[in-house]
Amino acid sequence: MDRGAGQVENNMGKFYIVGIDDNSRPEFGEEVARIVAVHSVFSGGKRHYGLVHGDLPEYHTWIDITVPLDAVFEKYRNYEEIVVFASGDPLFFGFANTVKNRLPDAEIRVFPRFNSLQLLAHRLVMPYHDMHVVSLTGRPWHEFDRALIEGREKIGVLTDRQHTPAAIAERMLEYGYSNYRITVGEVLGNAGEQVRTLELPEAARLEFEMPNCLIIEKTACRERVFGIPENQFHLLDGRVKMITKMPVRLLTLSMLGLHNRYSFWDIGFCTGSVSIEAKMQFPHLQVTAFEIREEGRGLMEQNSRKFGVPGITAVVGDFTFVDLSSYPVPDAVFIGGHGGKLGEILAIVAGLMLPGGIVVFNSVSEESLTLFQQEAAATGFRIVQSCVLAVDKHNPITVIAASLL
C-alpha cells in the first residue's frame, strides 16, 4: 500500500534512495521495481526525472531537488515515505549524506549502483583502491588543491559545469602540475559514453559532454621542498630585508602548530613567503593573507604559481578597515607587519578568534617585543612561548607566540 500520499506534520520520514546511472532506460532490480510500483511520491534532479519518469506510476508526485535545499526538505515533511533517485552510489558524495545530515532520525534504505569514478576505472581496467577522491560538484577548489600539493599519485575528480575538465587542466598547468595526465569519462553508462586519456594542454582546449568525471594520474615526481630559500622568491622591489628568512619562517610555522589548525591568517604578507610555506607544508589549511600594499597582490600571484601553491586568498587593503565577515574565522594568525596598528589588529583578531587560538609575532627589537607583550595582554592573549633566533649576520629575532584565553 502506498504510504506516500498522506500528510504527516513534522515527519522525519522514510527514504528509499535509489542509485541510477545515465542509461536512457535505467534497469531496476526486483526489490527496487516493487518499491517504485507501490509508491507515488518521488524525488531527484531534473536529469533523473528525465531518465525514470517512464517507469513511475501514472499518478505520482515529483519533488525536484534544487537549491535552496531548505525548500526541498520542507516539501519532504508532507510525506511519510519518499523514493529518491540519485546518481551512482548515494553515499558517495551523494544525496543520502544530505538526508542523514538534515534528518538524522529519518529511516533510510540505500540501493547503490556503481558511481561514475568506479565506472571510469572499470573502463580503464584500473585498480582504484588507492585512488584519492575529490568532489568539485558545487564545492570550492580547496580539496583538489590539497591533493595536488600533497602529490597524490591518482586523483579521482567529480566535476560540475564550473569545474570542468578543461578548467581543471588549466588550473593544474597554471600552478605547474604538468606531471599528470588526465582521463575523462563522459556520460558513462549511456550508449554515447566516451573515455579519453589526454595530456593536460590538450584537455585544457577541449569541451566535454556533461555529466563527466576524470581520473588524474601522476607521470613524474614534482619537488615539494621543506623550507623555501628566500632568494627564490620574487621580492618587493628586490629588497631582501622584506621577507621572513627561511629558518625564522619555519620556526614561526612550528610555533603556530598548524597541523592541528583549520584557518590561518597571514597579516602583512608582503612577498607571501609565510602563507606559501604554510600552505605547502599544511595543505589542509584555509589560508587568508592580508597586505596593505597593492604590489603584494602581484607578488602573491607570482610566488604561489612558481612554487605550485594554489588556494591562498589574498586580500589587499588596510586590515583594520577590511570587511572580514566573508573569510574563515582564524584559529592561527601570524602578524608579519602592522603599520603601527598592532593593538588594533590584536583587538580585531581577539574579537573573532575562538579561545585557544594562537598568534605569532616576529620581533626585531626590544621595543617591538615589549609592545607586542603589552598589547597582547591588553586584548586577552597570554604569552605561551618565545624563542630567539639569529640567522647568519642578521640581528637576532624573537619569535613569540600568544594564545587567546
XYZ file of C-alpha atoms in Angstrom:
405
model
C 0.000 0.000 0.000
C 1.298 3.451 -0.918
C 2.028 5.380 2.255
C 3.450 8.407 0.436
C 0.253 10.366 -0.146
C -0.620 11.014 3.500
C 0.207 14.363 5.090
C 2.468 13.967 8.138
C 3.286 17.089 10.118
C 6.986 17.378 11.111
C 7.559 13.830 9.854
C 11.169 12.594 9.783
C 10.111 10.160 7.075
C 11.373 7.013 5.443
C 13.555 7.387 2.384
C 14.333 4.825 -0.280
C 17.355 6.300 -2.064
C 17.981 4.581 -5.377
C 21.219 4.997 -7.319
C 20.935 5.083 -11.111
C 23.370 5.573 -13.970
C 22.915 7.660 -17.120
C 21.410 4.898 -19.215
C 18.358 6.244 -21.034
C 16.355 3.312 -19.615
C 17.656 2.541 -16.114
C 17.351 -1.079 -15.035
C 15.852 -1.663 -11.594
C 16.346 -4.788 -9.552
C 13.291 -6.718 -8.408
C 13.134 -5.069 -4.975
C 13.542 -1.525 -6.329
C 10.930 -2.166 -9.030
C 8.489 -3.301 -6.333
C 9.223 -0.192 -4.207
C 8.657 2.094 -7.198
C 5.408 0.341 -8.082
C 3.783 0.844 -4.647
C 4.789 4.467 -4.062
C 3.564 7.729 -5.536
C 5.995 10.342 -4.180
C 9.367 10.564 -5.880
C 12.261 12.998 -5.909
C 15.544 13.679 -7.669
C 17.197 16.082 -10.050
C 15.618 17.150 -13.334
C 18.050 14.878 -15.181
C 16.995 11.930 -13.026
C 13.331 12.582 -13.792
C 14.101 12.543 -17.488
C 15.595 9.077 -17.070
C 12.992 7.426 -14.802
C 9.653 9.125 -15.474
C 8.594 6.377 -17.877
C 8.936 3.805 -15.088
C 6.910 5.694 -12.481
C 3.220 5.072 -11.735
C 0.854 7.143 -13.863
C -0.303 9.259 -10.938
C 2.703 10.413 -8.994
C 4.181 13.442 -7.283
C 7.687 14.541 -8.195
C 9.805 16.842 -5.982
C 12.732 18.430 -7.804
C 15.965 18.586 -5.845
C 17.067 22.160 -6.419
C 18.747 24.809 -4.300
C 17.908 26.091 -1.811
C 17.553 22.666 -0.223
C 15.554 24.076 2.685
C 12.540 24.331 0.400
C 13.019 20.726 -0.767
C 13.131 19.344 2.762
C 10.117 21.412 3.729
C 8.159 19.590 0.996
C 9.516 16.247 2.203
C 7.910 16.826 5.592
C 4.484 16.417 3.993
C 5.066 12.753 3.162
C 5.733 9.660 5.181
C 7.694 7.748 2.545
C 9.615 9.074 -0.443
C 11.596 7.347 -3.185
C 14.618 9.442 -4.158
C 16.707 8.872 -7.281
C 20.396 9.824 -7.161
C 23.462 9.233 -9.288
C 25.546 6.108 -8.725
C 26.149 5.388 -5.060
C 24.021 7.822 -2.983
C 26.527 7.554 -0.116
C 29.455 8.565 -2.345
C 29.333 12.385 -2.128
C 25.648 11.770 -2.717
C 22.208 12.801 -1.555
C 21.955 10.102 1.112
C 24.589 12.024 3.085
C 22.498 15.185 2.834
C 19.412 13.376 4.144
C 21.417 11.874 7.033
C 22.801 15.287 7.994
C 19.483 17.141 7.792
C 17.209 14.406 9.134
C 19.357 12.246 11.442
C 16.285 10.409 12.769
C 14.933 9.503 9.337
C 14.851 5.869 8.252
C 16.974 5.426 5.137
C 17.413 2.500 2.773
C 20.039 2.822 0.053
C 20.148 0.923 -3.234
C 23.510 1.807 -4.812
C 24.910 1.414 -8.272
C 28.492 1.901 -9.329
C 29.479 5.541 -9.018
C 30.909 7.329 -12.047
C 34.538 7.066 -10.934
C 34.155 3.328 -10.421
C 32.716 3.039 -13.926
C 35.618 5.036 -15.349
C 38.139 2.836 -13.532
C 36.350 -0.247 -14.866
C 36.566 1.070 -18.420
C 40.321 1.523 -17.932
C 40.714 -1.818 -16.096
C 42.379 0.285 -13.398
C 42.546 -0.750 -9.731
C 41.006 2.104 -7.761
C 41.502 1.110 -4.118
C 44.379 3.595 -3.930
C 42.587 6.483 -5.650
C 42.196 9.734 -3.720
C 38.730 11.118 -4.480
C 37.778 14.792 -4.620
C 34.353 16.236 -5.359
C 34.196 19.614 -7.097
C 30.448 19.295 -7.605
C 29.131 22.501 -6.069
C 32.286 22.735 -3.956
C 35.338 25.062 -3.966
C 38.812 24.129 -5.189
C 40.213 23.557 -1.694
C 40.352 19.744 -1.535
C 41.553 19.475 -5.137
C 44.359 21.967 -4.449
C 45.252 19.985 -1.354
C 45.548 16.750 -3.343
C 47.861 18.429 -5.865
C 50.143 19.945 -3.221
C 50.295 16.610 -1.393
C 51.357 14.991 -4.667
C 48.710 12.270 -4.741
C 49.523 9.523 -7.249
C 45.987 9.003 -8.523
C 43.147 11.501 -8.081
C 39.521 10.864 -8.998
C 37.520 14.055 -9.550
C 33.773 14.665 -9.697
C 33.060 17.744 -11.796
C 30.314 20.284 -12.432
C 29.612 22.984 -15.031
C 32.127 25.394 -13.467
C 34.803 22.881 -12.517
C 35.033 21.272 -15.955
C 37.875 19.010 -17.133
C 39.211 21.951 -19.164
C 39.112 24.296 -16.144
C 40.819 21.661 -14.007
C 43.563 21.139 -16.592
C 44.068 24.921 -16.870
C 44.455 25.254 -13.102
C 46.979 22.424 -12.980
C 49.066 23.982 -15.745
C 48.821 27.432 -14.145
C 50.446 26.122 -10.957
C 52.993 23.907 -12.675
C 51.405 20.479 -12.230
C 52.181 19.241 -15.734
C 53.399 15.963 -14.220
C 49.946 14.407 -14.557
C 47.837 13.039 -17.382
C 44.062 13.148 -17.360
C 41.400 10.625 -18.364
C 37.868 11.957 -18.848
C 34.758 9.800 -18.858
C 31.672 11.375 -20.426
C 28.039 10.208 -19.905
C 29.258 6.884 -18.536
C 26.655 4.150 -18.523
C 24.987 5.651 -21.585
C 25.156 4.310 -25.125
C 27.015 7.507 -26.123
C 29.683 7.309 -23.421
C 33.242 8.335 -24.283
C 36.540 7.815 -22.478
C 39.622 9.837 -23.450
C 43.140 9.928 -21.974
C 44.819 13.259 -22.684
C 47.816 15.384 -21.853
C 46.868 18.488 -19.848
C 47.420 21.092 -22.637
C 45.050 19.178 -24.912
C 42.433 18.717 -22.184
C 42.536 22.452 -21.450
C 41.489 23.224 -25.046
C 38.572 20.805 -25.349
C 34.914 20.761 -24.388
C 33.383 17.709 -22.740
C 29.824 16.464 -22.546
C 28.118 16.519 -19.173
C 27.948 14.638 -16.898
C 31.595 13.694 -16.761
C 34.287 12.730 -14.273
C 38.016 12.291 -14.512
C 40.986 10.400 -13.152
C 44.337 12.183 -12.926
C 47.484 10.028 -12.813
C 50.953 11.229 -11.839
C 53.562 10.639 -14.534
C 56.582 12.145 -12.752
C 57.509 13.469 -9.315
C 57.387 17.200 -8.595
C 59.677 18.601 -5.927
C 57.999 19.746 -2.723
C 60.656 21.441 -0.633
C 60.642 21.866 3.123
C 61.850 25.405 3.693
C 61.994 27.597 0.591
C 65.208 29.673 0.396
C 64.300 33.365 0.451
C 66.400 34.125 -2.635
C 64.000 32.007 -4.716
C 61.016 34.301 -4.084
C 60.057 37.262 -6.229
C 60.767 40.154 -3.848
C 59.241 43.576 -3.216
C 61.472 45.896 -5.284
C 64.247 43.321 -4.863
C 64.538 44.137 -1.154
C 65.826 41.020 0.614
C 65.063 42.528 4.026
C 61.325 42.500 3.196
C 60.969 38.740 3.544
C 60.871 36.389 6.503
C 64.089 34.365 6.382
C 63.647 30.653 5.867
C 64.775 29.456 9.354
C 62.618 32.124 11.022
C 59.707 31.192 8.775
C 59.914 27.513 9.725
C 60.190 28.305 13.421
C 57.190 30.618 13.100
C 55.093 27.871 11.485
C 56.206 25.378 14.113
C 55.098 27.675 16.945
C 51.729 28.190 15.228
C 51.063 24.420 15.484
C 49.402 24.407 12.069
C 48.950 20.637 11.796
C 46.045 20.978 14.258
C 44.639 24.248 12.859
C 41.942 24.931 10.298
C 42.136 28.583 9.229
C 45.391 30.544 9.076
C 45.614 34.334 8.600
C 48.869 35.967 7.487
C 48.626 39.697 8.238
C 51.147 41.793 6.316
C 52.167 39.096 3.827
C 54.441 41.216 1.566
C 56.013 38.555 -0.719
C 53.696 35.809 0.527
C 56.532 33.630 1.823
C 54.863 32.659 5.120
C 51.477 31.945 3.502
C 53.066 29.908 0.734
C 55.257 27.882 3.098
C 52.272 27.284 5.382
C 50.053 26.064 2.546
C 52.836 23.929 1.069
C 53.588 22.168 4.359
C 49.974 22.053 5.635
C 47.754 21.786 2.515
C 44.631 21.186 4.628
C 44.716 24.815 5.818
C 42.416 27.553 4.661
C 44.962 30.369 4.163
C 43.885 34.023 4.009
C 46.642 36.601 3.538
C 46.347 40.381 4.062
C 48.627 43.103 2.725
C 48.183 46.881 2.610
C 50.391 47.401 -0.467
C 48.881 46.767 -3.888
C 52.208 45.327 -5.071
C 51.577 42.403 -2.746
C 48.819 41.081 -4.984
C 51.176 40.505 -7.903
C 53.905 39.070 -5.686
C 51.493 36.546 -4.166
C 50.311 35.511 -7.626
C 53.859 35.141 -8.962
C 55.219 33.269 -5.978
C 52.254 30.954 -5.428
C 52.415 29.911 -9.086
C 56.186 29.495 -9.004
C 56.029 27.132 -6.043
C 52.824 25.334 -7.070
C 50.657 26.512 -4.189
C 47.085 27.256 -5.301
C 44.248 28.208 -2.981
C 45.616 31.150 -0.986
C 43.117 34.009 -0.658
C 44.998 37.314 -0.950
C 43.275 40.450 0.364
C 44.788 43.880 -0.354
C 43.931 46.838 1.876
C 44.332 48.164 5.406
C 43.488 45.176 7.624
C 41.799 47.385 10.210
C 39.247 48.516 7.592
C 38.692 45.232 5.723
C 35.271 43.561 5.964
C 36.329 40.221 7.434
C 32.890 38.596 7.564
C 33.359 36.518 4.399
C 36.651 34.870 5.424
C 37.036 31.721 7.558
C 37.465 32.682 11.214
C 41.126 32.081 12.113
C 42.475 29.774 14.767
C 46.076 30.715 13.885
C 47.440 34.151 12.948
C 50.874 35.441 12.008
C 51.438 39.195 12.188
C 54.267 39.981 9.797
C 53.512 43.687 9.530
C 51.263 46.042 11.435
C 51.978 49.602 10.267
C 51.820 50.988 13.795
C 48.406 49.397 14.427
C 49.442 46.319 16.402
C 46.944 46.950 19.208
C 44.055 47.443 16.785
C 44.984 44.297 14.859
C 45.190 42.180 18.012
C 41.852 43.542 19.223
C 40.183 42.617 15.907
C 41.710 39.133 15.959
C 40.720 38.609 19.598
C 37.133 39.537 18.741
C 36.952 36.848 16.064
C 39.161 34.025 17.259
C 37.889 31.220 19.450
C 39.624 30.533 22.791
C 42.779 28.524 22.241
C 43.618 30.341 19.025
C 47.239 31.393 18.637
C 49.051 34.463 17.336
C 52.753 34.545 16.457
C 54.807 37.713 16.042
C 58.428 38.207 14.964
C 60.161 40.965 16.928
C 63.347 42.587 15.651
C 63.862 44.899 18.649
C 63.263 45.168 22.372
C 60.758 47.963 21.688
C 58.611 45.858 19.352
C 58.808 42.873 21.705
C 57.608 44.968 24.655
C 54.850 46.467 22.503
C 53.579 43.025 21.499
C 53.642 41.758 25.079
C 51.680 44.772 26.310
C 49.096 44.777 23.521
C 48.642 41.012 23.708
C 47.885 41.173 27.425
C 45.508 44.099 26.910
C 43.469 42.183 24.306
C 43.135 38.887 26.191
C 46.159 36.918 24.993
C 48.656 35.017 27.141
C 52.292 34.569 26.090
C 52.916 30.835 25.776
C 56.272 30.542 24.021
C 59.193 32.583 22.756
C 62.475 31.800 21.076
C 65.395 33.956 19.969
C 66.962 33.074 16.619
C 69.901 34.612 14.772
C 70.344 33.903 11.055
C 73.806 34.463 9.553
C 74.920 38.017 10.363
C 71.397 39.384 10.793
C 70.211 40.757 14.129
C 68.555 38.238 16.465
C 64.791 37.867 16.069
C 62.423 36.895 18.859
C 59.613 34.631 17.651
C 56.850 34.935 20.244
C 53.523 33.132 20.487
C 50.419 34.165 22.395
C 47.244 32.145 22.927
C 43.766 33.588 23.399
C 42.436 32.948 26.904
